[in-house]
Coordinates of C-alpha atoms in Angstrom, one line a residue:
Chain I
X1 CA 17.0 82.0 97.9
X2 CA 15.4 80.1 95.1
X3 CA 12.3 80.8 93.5
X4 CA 10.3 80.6 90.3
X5 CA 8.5 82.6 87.7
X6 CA 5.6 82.1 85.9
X7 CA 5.0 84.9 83.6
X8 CA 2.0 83.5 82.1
X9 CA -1.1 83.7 84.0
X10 CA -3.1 82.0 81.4
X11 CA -2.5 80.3 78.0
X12 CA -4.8 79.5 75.3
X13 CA -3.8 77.5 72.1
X14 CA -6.4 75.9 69.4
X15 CA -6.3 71.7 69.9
X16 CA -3.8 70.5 67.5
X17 CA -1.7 73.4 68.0
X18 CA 1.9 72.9 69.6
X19 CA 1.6 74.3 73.2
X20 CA 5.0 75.7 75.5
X21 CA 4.2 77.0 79.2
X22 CA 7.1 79.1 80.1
X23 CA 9.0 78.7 83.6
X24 CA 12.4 80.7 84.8
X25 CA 14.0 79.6 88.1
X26 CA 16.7 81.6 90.1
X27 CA 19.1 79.0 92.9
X28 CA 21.8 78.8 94.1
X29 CA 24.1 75.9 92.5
X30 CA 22.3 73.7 90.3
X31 CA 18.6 72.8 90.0
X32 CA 16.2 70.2 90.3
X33 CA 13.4 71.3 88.3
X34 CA 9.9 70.0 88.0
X35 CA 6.1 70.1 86.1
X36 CA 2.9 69.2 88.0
X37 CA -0.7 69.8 86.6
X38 CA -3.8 70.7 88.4
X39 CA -7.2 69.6 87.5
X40 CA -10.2 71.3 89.1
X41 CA -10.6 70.0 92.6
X42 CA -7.7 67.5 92.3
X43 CA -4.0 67.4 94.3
X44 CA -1.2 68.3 91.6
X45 CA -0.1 65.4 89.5
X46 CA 3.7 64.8 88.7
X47 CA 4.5 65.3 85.0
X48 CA 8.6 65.4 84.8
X49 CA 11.3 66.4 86.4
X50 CA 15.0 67.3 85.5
X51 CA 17.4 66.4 87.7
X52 CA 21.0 66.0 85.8
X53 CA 22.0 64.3 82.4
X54 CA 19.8 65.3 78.6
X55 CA 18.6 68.9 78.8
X56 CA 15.4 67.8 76.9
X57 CA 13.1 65.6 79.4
X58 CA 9.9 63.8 78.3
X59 CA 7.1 63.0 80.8
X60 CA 3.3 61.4 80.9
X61 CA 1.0 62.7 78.5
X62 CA 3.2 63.5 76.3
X63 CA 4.6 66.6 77.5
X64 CA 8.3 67.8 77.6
X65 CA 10.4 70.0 79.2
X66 CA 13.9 71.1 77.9
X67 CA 16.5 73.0 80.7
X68 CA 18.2 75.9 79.3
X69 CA 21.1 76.7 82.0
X70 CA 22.1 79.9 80.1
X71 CA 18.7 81.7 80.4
X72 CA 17.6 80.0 83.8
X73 CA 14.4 78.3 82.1
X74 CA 12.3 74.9 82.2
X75 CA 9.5 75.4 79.4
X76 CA 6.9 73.0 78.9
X77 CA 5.9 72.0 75.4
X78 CA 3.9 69.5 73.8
X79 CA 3.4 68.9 70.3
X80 CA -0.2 68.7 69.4
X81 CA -2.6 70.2 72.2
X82 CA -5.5 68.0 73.3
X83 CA -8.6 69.8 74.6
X84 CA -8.3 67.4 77.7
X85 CA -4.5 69.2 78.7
X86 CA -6.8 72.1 79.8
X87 CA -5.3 72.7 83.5
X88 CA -3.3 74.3 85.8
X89 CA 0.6 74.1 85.5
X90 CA 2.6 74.3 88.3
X91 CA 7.0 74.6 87.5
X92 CA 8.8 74.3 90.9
X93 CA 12.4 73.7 92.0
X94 CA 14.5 72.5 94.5
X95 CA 18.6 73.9 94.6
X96 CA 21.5 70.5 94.7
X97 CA 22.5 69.9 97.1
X98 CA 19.5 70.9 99.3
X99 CA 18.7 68.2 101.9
X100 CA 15.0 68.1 103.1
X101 CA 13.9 71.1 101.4
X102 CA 10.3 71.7 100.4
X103 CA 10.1 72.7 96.2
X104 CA 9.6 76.1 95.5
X105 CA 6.5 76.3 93.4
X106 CA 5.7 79.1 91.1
X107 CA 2.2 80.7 90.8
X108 CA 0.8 78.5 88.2
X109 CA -0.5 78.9 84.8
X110 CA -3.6 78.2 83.3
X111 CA -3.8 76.0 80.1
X112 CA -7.1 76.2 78.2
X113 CA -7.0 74.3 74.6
X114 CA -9.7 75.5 72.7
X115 CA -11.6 72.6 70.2
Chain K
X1 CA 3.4 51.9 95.6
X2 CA 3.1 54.5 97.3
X3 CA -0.2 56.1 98.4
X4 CA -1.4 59.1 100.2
X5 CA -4.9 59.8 101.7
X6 CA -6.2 62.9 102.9
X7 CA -9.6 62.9 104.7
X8 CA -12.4 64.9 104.3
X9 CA -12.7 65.7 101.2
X10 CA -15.0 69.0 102.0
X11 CA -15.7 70.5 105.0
X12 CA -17.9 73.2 106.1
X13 CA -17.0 75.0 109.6
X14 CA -18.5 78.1 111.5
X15 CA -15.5 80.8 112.3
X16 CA -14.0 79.9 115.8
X17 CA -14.6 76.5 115.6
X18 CA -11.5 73.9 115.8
X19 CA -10.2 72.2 112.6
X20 CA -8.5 68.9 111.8
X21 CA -7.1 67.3 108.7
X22 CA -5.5 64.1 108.2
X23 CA -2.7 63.2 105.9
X24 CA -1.5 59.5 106.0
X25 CA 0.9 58.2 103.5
X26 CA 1.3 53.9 102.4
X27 CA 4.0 52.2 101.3
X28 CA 7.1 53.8 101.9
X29 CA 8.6 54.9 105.5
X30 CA 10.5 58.0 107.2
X31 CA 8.5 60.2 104.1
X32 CA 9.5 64.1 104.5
X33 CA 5.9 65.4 104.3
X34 CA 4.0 68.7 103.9
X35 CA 0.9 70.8 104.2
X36 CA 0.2 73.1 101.8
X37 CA -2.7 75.7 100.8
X38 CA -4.4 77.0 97.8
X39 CA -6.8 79.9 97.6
X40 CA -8.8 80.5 95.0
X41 CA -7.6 77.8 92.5
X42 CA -4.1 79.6 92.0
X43 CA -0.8 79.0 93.7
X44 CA 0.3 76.8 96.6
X45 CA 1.4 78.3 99.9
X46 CA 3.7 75.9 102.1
X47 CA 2.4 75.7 105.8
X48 CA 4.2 73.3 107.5
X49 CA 6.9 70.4 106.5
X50 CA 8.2 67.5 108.8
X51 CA 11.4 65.4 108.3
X52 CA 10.4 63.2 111.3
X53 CA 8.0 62.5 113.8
X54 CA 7.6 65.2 116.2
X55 CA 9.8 67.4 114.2
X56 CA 7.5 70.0 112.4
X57 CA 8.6 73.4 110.4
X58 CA 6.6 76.5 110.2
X59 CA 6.5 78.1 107.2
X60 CA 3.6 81.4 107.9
X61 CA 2.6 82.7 110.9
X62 CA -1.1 81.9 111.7
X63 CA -3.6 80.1 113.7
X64 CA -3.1 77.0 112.0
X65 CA -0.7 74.3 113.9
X66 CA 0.5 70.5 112.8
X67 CA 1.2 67.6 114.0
X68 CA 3.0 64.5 113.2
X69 CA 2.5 61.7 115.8
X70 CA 2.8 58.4 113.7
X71 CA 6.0 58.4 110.7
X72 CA 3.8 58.0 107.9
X73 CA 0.4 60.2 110.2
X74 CA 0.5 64.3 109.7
X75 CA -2.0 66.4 110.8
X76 CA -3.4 70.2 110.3
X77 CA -5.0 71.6 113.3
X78 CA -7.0 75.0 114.5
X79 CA -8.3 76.2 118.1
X80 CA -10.6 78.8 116.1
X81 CA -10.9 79.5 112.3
X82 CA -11.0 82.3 110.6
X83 CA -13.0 83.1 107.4
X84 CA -9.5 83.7 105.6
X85 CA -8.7 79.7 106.5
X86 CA -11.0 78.9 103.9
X87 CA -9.3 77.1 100.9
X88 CA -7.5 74.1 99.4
X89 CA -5.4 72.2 102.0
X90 CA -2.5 69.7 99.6
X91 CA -0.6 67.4 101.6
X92 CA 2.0 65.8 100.2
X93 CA 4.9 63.3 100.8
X94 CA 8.7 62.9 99.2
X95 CA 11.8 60.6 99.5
X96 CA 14.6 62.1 101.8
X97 CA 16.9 63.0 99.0
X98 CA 16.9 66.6 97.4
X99 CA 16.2 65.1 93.9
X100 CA 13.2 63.4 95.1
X101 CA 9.7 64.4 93.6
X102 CA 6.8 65.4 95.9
X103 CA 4.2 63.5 95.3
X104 CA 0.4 65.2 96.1
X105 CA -2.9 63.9 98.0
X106 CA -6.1 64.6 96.6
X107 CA -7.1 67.6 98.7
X108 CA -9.1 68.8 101.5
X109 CA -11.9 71.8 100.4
X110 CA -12.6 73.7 103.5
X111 CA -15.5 76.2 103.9
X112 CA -15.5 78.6 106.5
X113 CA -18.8 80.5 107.1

């Protein structure tokens, strides 16, 4: 079975301030891995994804992601926090080879950048 | 490029009345697509996926059914809400392939009082 773990409920960092979002995944085989974000009242927007190739993985907005097989994580950083990143962050993942699988999302974490 | 639509954007229904919520999905064809829900502004639960027309997975248990008449058409349906059916309702679309991202509509609110 595959899931994910959030262990952060909620993160606050000071704008300016480098920001990571932690995210561990359990599959079977290997994993496709991705970041959404959540505004209030809006669908979840894709960010990044890995799928094979350079552990570290930049998306929009600046954000990056590095995959660390030996400790099963995906954390999201980005360098300098903007008060406008405040959100919810959704990791999910998807086991190769899987076929038409649904992602398995974790429970989200809340982001709020503090001016 | 791809689009997705979901319509309404907010609803407000009495328990026990009947429900329906359109996903429809541009540009692309033969899209896996899903319906999903979120209570309370925290994490997603997966209702129901497709992989074709006519060809609908159920994820939970519930009142809830779908539907997905048209390739690109899916839709969320109720005989009689319940005051838990409240919530978020996602839909979303992907590519066939397992490294494919899903790719989100912008939500139906739903109020049940």
């Amino acid at each position: 079975a595959q899931s994910v773990a959030q262990p952060e409920d909620q993160v606050k960092v000071a704008e300016g301030n480098p920001l990571t979002v932690k995210c561990t995944y359990s599959v079977s085989g290997n994993p496709y891995l991705f970041w959404y974000v959540q505004y209030p009242n809006r669908g979840l927007q894709f960010l990044l994804k890995y799928i094979t190739g350079d552990n570290l993985v930049k998306g929009s907005y600046g954000f990056e992601a590095e995959f660390n097989k030996s400790q099963t994580s995906f954390h999201l950083k980005k360098p300098s926090a903007l008060v406008s990143d405040s959100a919810l962050y959704f990791c999910a993942v998807r086991a190769f080879p899987s076929g038409n699988t649904p992602l398995v999302f974790g429970k989200g974490t809340r982001l709020s950048v503090i001016a | 490029s791809q689009t997705i639509h979901q319509w309404p954007a907010t609803l407000v229904q009495p328990v026990g009345s009947p429900l329906s919520l359109e996903c429809t999905v541009e540009g692309t064809s033969n899209p896996n697509l899903y319906w999903y829900r979120q209570a309370a502004g925290r994490g997603l639960q997966l209702l129901f996926y497709s992989v074709g027309i006519g060809q609908i997975s159920s994820e939970v248990p519930q009142n809830l059914s779908a539907s997905r008449p048209q390739d690109r058409q899916f839709i969320l349906s109720s005989k009689k809400l319940l005051l838990s059916d409240s919530g978020f309702y996602l839909c979303a679309w992907s590519g066939l392939a397992g490294q494919e991202t899903q790719y989100f509509g912008p939500g139906t609110r739903l109020l049940v009082l």
